[in-house]
Amino acid sequence: MAIKPFAHGNAVTVAEAVEALSASCRPLAGGTDLLAMMKADLTAPESLVNLKTIPELHEIGVVPDAETTKGLRIGAMVTLSQLAAHPAVQGRQELGRGSLTRSSMAVLHQAILRTASPQLRHMATLGGNLLQEPRCWYYRNELIPCWRKGGRLCYAYRGENKRHVILGGGPCYAVHPSDPAVALLAMDASLRIVGPAGERTMSLAEFYHPPDRETRTVTHLAIDELITEIRVPAPQAGTRGVYVKVAERAAWDFALAAVAIQAVMEGDTIRSCRVALGGVATIPWRASQVEEVLMGQASSPAPLSTAVIDRAVEAVVEDIRPLEHNGYKADLLQGVLREALDQLR
Amino acid sequence: MITKTAEHTVIGTRPPRADAFEKVVGKAVFGPDVNLPRMAYGRILRSPHAHARIVRIDPTRAEALDGVYAVATAADLPEAADRTERVGEGNVNYKYMRDNTFAGDKVLYHGHPIAAVAARTLQIAEQALELIDVEYELLDPVLDVRQAMAADAPLLHEGMHTRSLAGTADTPSNVASQFQFLQGDPEQGFAQADVVVERAFETAMVHQGYIEPHAATAAWDADGTLTVYTTTQGAFDIRSQVHELLGYPLSKIIVVPTEVGGAFGGKNVGYVEVPAAVLARKSGRPVRVVMTREEVFLASGPSSGTWMRVKMGATREGRITAAEVELCYEAGAYPGSPVGAGANCILAGYDIPNARLDGYDVVVNKPRVGAYRAPGATQSTFAGEAVIDELAEKLGLDPVEFRLRNIATNGMPRLNGGFHEHIAAREVMEAVRDHPHYNAPLERGTGILRRGRGVGLAYWGNWGARSSVTLEVNADGTVSMLMGSVDITGTRTSIAMQAAETLGLSLAHINPAMGNTQTSGYSDASGGSRTTMATGVAAVKAAEEVIAKMHERAAAIWVCEPEQVAYTNIGPDAGTFTCSRNDETMTFAEVAAKLGGTGGALRGQGDVNVRRWGGAFGANIADVEVDIETGSVRLLRFTAVQNVGKAIRPGQVEGQLRGGATQGIGWGLYEGYAYDGQGHMLNANFLDYKLPTALDVPAIETEILEIPWPEHPFGVRGVGETPIVGPPAAIANAVYDAIGVRQGFLPMTPARILESMGII
């Protein structure tokens, strides 16, 4: 389809952009999803406010946070390519107090490199990536009035659902498409959000919520708010991270199942860890039952014991409710978790 | 007349492609790039339903919209002849083609065109589509080939009765036709067998995945000449289609082929040319119609989804005794699946004394299939080669050794009633046996990652048919070349090389160009792997005519008899005339300089209809790594071997082997149409319809065999299609070797692999 005519304006400041936002005026970041949605006539905003022209949103850097340790602050308009090339994300720049290795940011670095394709990563921004619309093929088909788009039914529920939700589904069963969001959830990242009433900070864990009868969206971002910054806390000494994803092809594909683990080792023991799952739920999914299994276990340099891995792999599928055609995703999820735990050592 | 005896000096070299620079700098004009003054934009209204009766179409509101120039429907087309003709690599019935251009009383698939609009802008055209009122009476769709064959299945064509050699059936059916090949006594053959293997296979409908969508621009002159610029494999085929559907004289239609951004068989049949022509006539403006990617998936000509069954028996000594094959191919909405070609190619490389094959061409509520690179062969070869592999395993024989014990040889009768000639199947299998890849050790793995190796033997019959080449000699000794074949594979270069070799000139002397239906002689479509072969024959013929005529001109200059003039074309840029009367010599350019004074323009014309051509065997070796926890298959190493007869431009041939293998890898592991229960296609985009990416395909090793086809001046057989045939089979056999489970489905996605292992 030809894109419907729309007005386009460049914002120079965040305040200017926020002032323009409404249901009919949407923010344009990298455009890799929004423009495709517009071409498919799935959304038809009257105007777009371009965020590329706001200098502060492109900044990325190591800045002091409240506790005087260092963290990474990533402007929402930083592209995935820029982020993957940043020395801090590549583990070449000092970020915190302790001894840092490449593995402290590895979970994010790996997740970005498994996202989309190099061409898309050059255009796509981190802020936009966190706010992608689902790739569910019923949602993306303009002929099908699915629940998420305001209709009455989820067509995937009893339809072709091999790529759909196995954890916490309903009323929508479309998986969240982001890889970086899963890594950032494991890293306990937070978002700086600016709206007409000023700014607020929200953890990524709070930011996403599964859709319910009341709301058909998956975030707490209001229509006139912008994510301006993604904040990643400084990794503590002994941090190790890993992101493992399985998809049908090696690039330019969304996760059928993915797992992000960020663990802090003390000696050879896992002192704390956060485990997040991708490709299996309507939002990036925290797997706290897996975290409980792993906490306090000896891991490095020897691998986790088979018994612990088996318990973790059991725990990760405790709550699953597969649909007719996606039961195999439970196996994929167990497979990626096993591989991630193997790499964590 | 002119026989090359010494080493070639042009053929077998690797010059740059004639079209390379224009394409690299982005200046080449592809179908969607055509732009004419006053041009209007055309869009097509498509059915949202897979199966429905059209009760009413009312374009009144659309016609009234400001900026709309014309609306077209089936009512604008004359009745078409109920006649079937060969188009490119397949057959079309013009009555069905008319209904597939604009639906008549029924829509038969999601995306079926109903009407078209030309407007000042694309946006207005799309707005107008929404104002065309169509009332539907919904019917149950049938999407699966076996369900469509059932007696109680919803009928797509109420008047269609199965045709076979036995006649036409009494009751209507979705089975358009069926046929049987029979050789020897299959029952007796199975009785002699010590080992019998029988399996069923299914493959998904797949698309060629060309990057350039279908695009046509039509313009009418004041005198009634219709010019259509389009991206196609065959300008003359498109002209025939426009002629038939518009009932307009061939001489008044000019089809100009543009550069082609990928076709792979899918651009033999036109989809947007006739709508563009009708809209242009009604609006009095040139009209361009370009499909979107979604439209290309929904409503062009993908390849058949299939259900197949293969049963084979062999003796303890490793000799095949019998085969029984059932091939059920989806034709899509109208008859014409490539099941016949699938039948011609399955097990073509083996000596099978007793066999029966039943083929069924079945309509379903999906787009009407088209040709896709070796149409029909990739599906049936996947099935045949899996059973061959399993027989070898059951007999405890190396899979290559088992194939060699049963390999077909020259003169052997074929299942389809023909005979093999100069086939070199054995040489291909021996090349696999001796290949470093096949003999390299493979670390098999015992943990999560299991590795395996598989082979597949592939065959495609190739094609000859009509080609036309004109060579005009210029006063400076250069030669302008015009060919009627569309260049989809570097044809300008490979044909100019054959002309240069024959003329004894360097390639730089020849400037090749594609003609159109007004400027060049009739040429069949660039398909069936025929172009380098048949258009090459035409080029050699044209070059020989040039040399013969130049003998006369040289004789006129020397004032001698033409018989006293000799020409040599042996050696680099050797073209030289000598006179036996005076022992003088003149170069090609020196004779060319005097053409004006010796009779005027000099051109050689090669018009051929090549009726004998040689098929090509190829084979693949695949090493895979299967993650048994996730079902992911990774290709570790991949080799393509093929007998091409003669590689005119080896770099291009290697490219064909790699490109075909890459598409075959796509069929094997990633690609397939997905539909919901109502027949809506769910993955009509490149994100959800997954072509392999650069990270999915390893560096493909190629080995070119040159066992010539004796009836081509340089031995060319044809290259382009055989390379896609074997890869899914080789990968499936490698997956089996890795995990010990046979694969019955294409594509072999992680879910399919896990399912086959009984994990889910």
PDB file of N, CA and C in Angstrom, chain A residues 1-3 5 135 137-138 141-143 160 163 246 248-254 328 331-332 334-335 338-339, chain B residues 48 110 122-123 126 292 629-630 632 670 674-676 681-682 686-688 690-691 693 695-696 751 754 759-760:
ATOM      1  N   MET A   1       0.853  -1.202   0.000  1.00  0.00           N
ATOM      2  CA  MET A   1       0.000   0.000   0.000  1.00  0.00           C
ATOM      3  C   MET A   1       0.883   1.244   0.000  1.00  0.00           C
ATOM      4  N   ALA A   2       0.362   2.273  -0.581  1.00  0.00           N
ATOM      5  CA  ALA A   2       1.051   3.568  -0.518  1.00  0.00           C
ATOM      6  C   ALA A   2       0.764   4.175   0.847  1.00  0.00           C
ATOM      7  N   ILE A   3       1.769   4.794   1.406  1.00  0.00           N
ATOM      8  CA  ILE A   3       1.596   5.410   2.715  1.00  0.00           C
ATOM      9  C   ILE A   3       0.619   6.576   2.566  1.00  0.00           C
ATOM     10  N   PRO A   5      -0.972  10.236   3.141  1.00  0.00           N
ATOM     11  CA  PRO A   5      -0.281  11.513   3.372  1.00  0.00           C
ATOM     12  C   PRO A   5      -0.274  11.882   4.859  1.00  0.00           C
ATOM     13  N   ARG A 135       4.695  -8.576  16.293  1.00  0.00           N
ATOM     14  CA  ARG A 135       4.829  -9.094  14.922  1.00  0.00           C
ATOM     15  C   ARG A 135       3.794 -10.182  14.626  1.00  0.00           C
ATOM     16  N   TRP A 137       1.091 -12.338  13.170  1.00  0.00           N
ATOM     17  CA  TRP A 137       0.618 -12.202  11.791  1.00  0.00           C
ATOM     18  C   TRP A 137      -0.870 -11.926  11.696  1.00  0.00           C
ATOM     19  N   TYR A 138      -1.596 -12.116  12.752  1.00  0.00           N
ATOM     20  CA  TYR A 138      -2.993 -11.648  12.736  1.00  0.00           C
ATOM     21  C   TYR A 138      -3.029 -10.137  12.994  1.00  0.00           C
ATOM     22  N   ASN A 141      -2.055  -8.197   9.874  1.00  0.00           N
ATOM     23  CA  ASN A 141      -2.891  -8.335   8.690  1.00  0.00           C
ATOM     24  C   ASN A 141      -4.057  -7.355   8.799  1.00  0.00           C
ATOM     25  N   GLU A 142      -4.095  -6.395   7.866  1.00  0.00           N
ATOM     26  CA  GLU A 142      -5.100  -5.341   8.006  1.00  0.00           C
ATOM     27  C   GLU A 142      -6.522  -5.863   7.836  1.00  0.00           C
ATOM     28  N   LEU A 143      -6.652  -7.090   7.299  1.00  0.00           N
ATOM     29  CA  LEU A 143      -7.991  -7.645   7.110  1.00  0.00           C
ATOM     30  C   LEU A 143      -8.564  -8.226   8.403  1.00  0.00           C
ATOM     31  N   GLU A 160      -3.340 -20.152  13.834  1.00  0.00           N
ATOM     32  CA  GLU A 160      -1.960 -20.546  13.542  1.00  0.00           C
ATOM     33  C   GLU A 160      -1.058 -19.869  14.568  1.00  0.00           C
ATOM     34  N   ARG A 163       4.100 -19.308  16.714  1.00  0.00           N
ATOM     35  CA  ARG A 163       5.096 -18.356  17.222  1.00  0.00           C
ATOM     36  C   ARG A 163       4.560 -17.570  18.416  1.00  0.00           C
ATOM     37  N   VAL A 246      16.896 -18.372  20.144  1.00  0.00           N
ATOM     38  CA  VAL A 246      16.692 -19.293  19.032  1.00  0.00           C
ATOM     39  C   VAL A 246      15.593 -18.713  18.143  1.00  0.00           C
ATOM     40  N   GLU A 248      14.125 -18.987  13.699  1.00  0.00           N
ATOM     41  CA  GLU A 248      14.151 -19.910  12.559  1.00  0.00           C
ATOM     42  C   GLU A 248      15.370 -19.677  11.668  1.00  0.00           C
ATOM     43  N   ARG A 249      15.817 -18.428  11.571  1.00  0.00           N
ATOM     44  CA  ARG A 249      17.035 -18.209  10.812  1.00  0.00           C
ATOM     45  C   ARG A 249      18.016 -17.389  11.642  1.00  0.00           C
ATOM     46  N   ALA A 250      19.240 -17.258  11.116  1.00  0.00           N
ATOM     47  CA  ALA A 250      20.330 -16.748  11.959  1.00  0.00           C
ATOM     48  C   ALA A 250      20.325 -15.233  12.105  1.00  0.00           C
ATOM     49  N   ALA A 251      19.654 -14.529  11.207  1.00  0.00           N
ATOM     50  CA  ALA A 251      19.584 -13.072  11.317  1.00  0.00           C
ATOM     51  C   ALA A 251      18.219 -12.627  10.837  1.00  0.00           C
ATOM     52  N   TRP A 252      17.880 -11.372  11.152  1.00  0.00           N
ATOM     53  CA  TRP A 252      16.625 -10.775  10.675  1.00  0.00           C
ATOM     54  C   TRP A 252      15.443 -11.680  11.019  1.00  0.00           C
ATOM     55  N   ASP A 253      15.353 -12.024  12.277  1.00  0.00           N
ATOM     56  CA  ASP A 253      14.274 -12.893  12.713  1.00  0.00           C
ATOM     57  C   ASP A 253      14.006 -12.646  14.192  1.00  0.00           C
ATOM     58  N   PHE A 254      12.770 -12.845  14.578  1.00  0.00           N
ATOM     59  CA  PHE A 254      12.391 -12.631  15.970  1.00  0.00           C
ATOM     60  C   PHE A 254      12.549 -13.923  16.753  1.00  0.00           C
ATOM     61  N   TYR A 328       6.142 -26.759  21.308  1.00  0.00           N
ATOM     62  CA  TYR A 328       7.584 -26.950  21.111  1.00  0.00           C
ATOM     63  C   TYR A 328       8.393 -25.804  21.681  1.00  0.00           C
ATOM     64  N   ASP A 331      10.146 -26.530  24.808  1.00  0.00           N
ATOM     65  CA  ASP A 331      11.431 -27.224  24.625  1.00  0.00           C
ATOM     66  C   ASP A 331      12.523 -26.255  24.210  1.00  0.00           C
ATOM     67  N   LEU A 332      12.138 -25.313  23.329  1.00  0.00           N
ATOM     68  CA  LEU A 332      13.127 -24.319  22.912  1.00  0.00           C
ATOM     69  C   LEU A 332      13.585 -23.493  24.110  1.00  0.00           C
ATOM     70  N   GLN A 334      13.612 -24.323  27.246  1.00  0.00           N
ATOM     71  CA  GLN A 334      14.508 -25.132  28.077  1.00  0.00           C
ATOM     72  C   GLN A 334      15.886 -25.258  27.427  1.00  0.00           C
ATOM     73  N   GLY A 335      15.866 -25.386  26.106  1.00  0.00           N
ATOM     74  CA  GLY A 335      17.132 -25.517  25.372  1.00  0.00           C
ATOM     75  C   GLY A 335      17.982 -24.266  25.495  1.00  0.00           C
ATOM     76  N   ARG A 338      19.357 -23.941  29.078  1.00  0.00           N
ATOM     77  CA  ARG A 338      20.465 -24.879  29.288  1.00  0.00           C
ATOM     78  C   ARG A 338      21.756 -24.320  28.673  1.00  0.00           C
ATOM     79  N   GLU A 339      21.615 -23.804  27.444  1.00  0.00           N
ATOM     80  CA  GLU A 339      22.793 -23.269  26.763  1.00  0.00           C
ATOM     81  C   GLU A 339      23.320 -22.032  27.490  1.00  0.00           C
TER      82      GLU A 339
ATOM     83  N   PRO B  48     -10.531 -10.176  -0.368  1.00  0.00           N
ATOM     84  CA  PRO B  48     -10.106 -10.500   1.001  1.00  0.00           C
ATOM     85  C   PRO B  48     -10.483 -11.931   1.372  1.00  0.00           C
ATOM     86  N   HIS B 110      -7.301 -15.647  -1.674  1.00  0.00           N
ATOM     87  CA  HIS B 110      -7.026 -14.372  -1.007  1.00  0.00           C
ATOM     88  C   HIS B 110      -6.039 -13.601  -1.879  1.00  0.00           C
ATOM     89  N   LEU B 122      -1.030   7.465  -6.329  1.00  0.00           N
ATOM     90  CA  LEU B 122      -1.258   6.143  -5.749  1.00  0.00           C
ATOM     91  C   LEU B 122      -2.277   6.210  -4.621  1.00  0.00           C
ATOM     92  N   GLN B 123      -2.197   7.297  -3.834  1.00  0.00           N
ATOM     93  CA  GLN B 123      -3.100   7.421  -2.690  1.00  0.00           C
ATOM     94  C   GLN B 123      -4.548   7.504  -3.148  1.00  0.00           C
ATOM     95  N   GLU B 126      -5.730   4.131  -4.246  1.00  0.00           N
ATOM     96  CA  GLU B 126      -6.055   3.231  -3.135  1.00  0.00           C
ATOM     97  C   GLU B 126      -7.354   3.629  -2.445  1.00  0.00           C
ATOM     98  N   THR B 292       2.831  -4.484  -4.772  1.00  0.00           N
ATOM     99  CA  THR B 292       3.548  -4.424  -3.501  1.00  0.00           C
ATOM    100  C   THR B 292       4.092  -5.815  -3.199  1.00  0.00           C
ATOM    101  N   GLU B 629      18.232 -29.822  21.265  1.00  0.00           N
ATOM    102  CA  GLU B 629      17.385 -29.161  22.271  1.00  0.00           C
ATOM    103  C   GLU B 629      16.449 -28.153  21.627  1.00  0.00           C
ATOM    104  N   THR B 630      16.916 -27.501  20.563  1.00  0.00           N
ATOM    105  CA  THR B 630      16.088 -26.459  19.954  1.00  0.00           C
ATOM    106  C   THR B 630      15.614 -26.822  18.550  1.00  0.00           C
ATOM    107  N   SER B 632      17.232 -26.555  15.900  1.00  0.00           N
ATOM    108  CA  SER B 632      17.835 -25.679  14.885  1.00  0.00           C
ATOM    109  C   SER B 632      18.840 -26.459  14.047  1.00  0.00           C
ATOM    110  N   TYR B 670      13.577 -23.064   5.653  1.00  0.00           N
ATOM    111  CA  TYR B 670      12.947 -21.830   6.128  1.00  0.00           C
ATOM    112  C   TYR B 670      11.602 -21.465   5.514  1.00  0.00           C
ATOM    113  N   ALA B 674       2.029 -19.639   4.845  1.00  0.00           N
ATOM    114  CA  ALA B 674       1.206 -19.992   6.010  1.00  0.00           C
ATOM    115  C   ALA B 674      -0.185 -19.385   5.811  1.00  0.00           C
ATOM    116  N   TYR B 675      -1.200 -20.182   6.054  1.00  0.00           N
ATOM    117  CA  TYR B 675      -2.584 -19.729   5.898  1.00  0.00           C
ATOM    118  C   TYR B 675      -3.353 -19.945   7.184  1.00  0.00           C
ATOM    119  N   ASP B 676      -4.350 -19.089   7.415  1.00  0.00           N
ATOM    120  CA  ASP B 676      -5.288 -19.415   8.488  1.00  0.00           C
ATOM    121  C   ASP B 676      -6.379 -20.323   7.910  1.00  0.00           C
ATOM    122  N   MET B 681      -3.643 -15.649   3.633  1.00  0.00           N
ATOM    123  CA  MET B 681      -2.204 -15.861   3.780  1.00  0.00           C
ATOM    124  C   MET B 681      -1.709 -15.002   4.937  1.00  0.00           C
ATOM    125  N   LEU B 682      -0.944 -15.616   5.841  1.00  0.00           N
ATOM    126  CA  LEU B 682      -0.544 -14.917   7.066  1.00  0.00           C
ATOM    127  C   LEU B 682       0.854 -14.310   6.977  1.00  0.00           C
ATOM    128  N   PHE B 686       8.519 -10.356   3.857  1.00  0.00           N
ATOM    129  CA  PHE B 686       9.831 -11.019   3.986  1.00  0.00           C
ATOM    130  C   PHE B 686      10.283 -11.222   5.434  1.00  0.00           C
ATOM    131  N   LEU B 687       9.508 -10.704   6.388  1.00  0.00           N
ATOM    132  CA  LEU B 687       9.857 -11.001   7.780  1.00  0.00           C
ATOM    133  C   LEU B 687       9.287 -12.347   8.210  1.00  0.00           C
ATOM    134  N   ASP B 688       8.062 -12.603   7.795  1.00  0.00           N
ATOM    135  CA  ASP B 688       7.407 -13.836   8.232  1.00  0.00           C
ATOM    136  C   ASP B 688       7.562 -14.969   7.220  1.00  0.00           C
ATOM    137  N   LYS B 690      10.345 -16.579   5.383  1.00  0.00           N
ATOM    138  CA  LYS B 690      11.758 -16.429   5.697  1.00  0.00           C
ATOM    139  C   LYS B 690      12.662 -16.979   4.608  1.00  0.00           C
ATOM    140  N   LEU B 691      13.242 -16.056   3.840  1.00  0.00           N
ATOM    141  CA  LEU B 691      14.330 -16.440   2.948  1.00  0.00           C
ATOM    142  C   LEU B 691      15.590 -16.594   3.785  1.00  0.00           C
ATOM    143  N   THR B 693      19.230 -15.899   5.094  1.00  0.00           N
ATOM    144  CA  THR B 693      20.097 -14.720   5.060  1.00  0.00           C
ATOM    145  C   THR B 693      21.544 -15.181   4.865  1.00  0.00           C
ATOM    146  N   LEU B 695      23.820 -15.195   6.860  1.00  0.00           N
ATOM    147  CA  LEU B 695      24.327 -15.949   8.006  1.00  0.00           C
ATOM    148  C   LEU B 695      23.830 -17.397   8.014  1.00  0.00           C
ATOM    149  N   ASP B 696      22.809 -17.684   7.213  1.00  0.00           N
ATOM    150  CA  ASP B 696      22.253 -19.036   7.198  1.00  0.00           C
ATOM    151  C   ASP B 696      22.907 -19.932   6.158  1.00  0.00           C
ATOM    152  N   ALA B 751      10.482 -26.397  14.857  1.00  0.00           N
ATOM    153  CA  ALA B 751       9.301 -27.107  15.363  1.00  0.00           C
ATOM    154  C   ALA B 751       9.153 -28.466  14.681  1.00  0.00           C
ATOM    155  N   LEU B 754      11.824 -30.928  16.038  1.00  0.00           N
ATOM    156  CA  LEU B 754      11.481 -31.422  17.369  1.00  0.00           C
ATOM    157  C   LEU B 754      10.302 -32.383  17.295  1.00  0.00           C
ATOM    158  N   ILE B 759       9.678 -35.197  20.442  1.00  0.00           N
ATOM    159  CA  ILE B 759       9.822 -34.422  21.669  1.00  0.00           C
ATOM    160  C   ILE B 759       8.532 -33.671  21.960  1.00  0.00           C
ATOM    161  N   ILE B 760       7.845 -33.248  20.893  1.00  0.00           N
ATOM    162  CA  ILE B 760       6.588 -32.531  21.115  1.00  0.00           C
ATOM    163  C   ILE B 760       5.463 -33.194  20.339  1.00  0.00           C
TER     164      ILE B 760
END
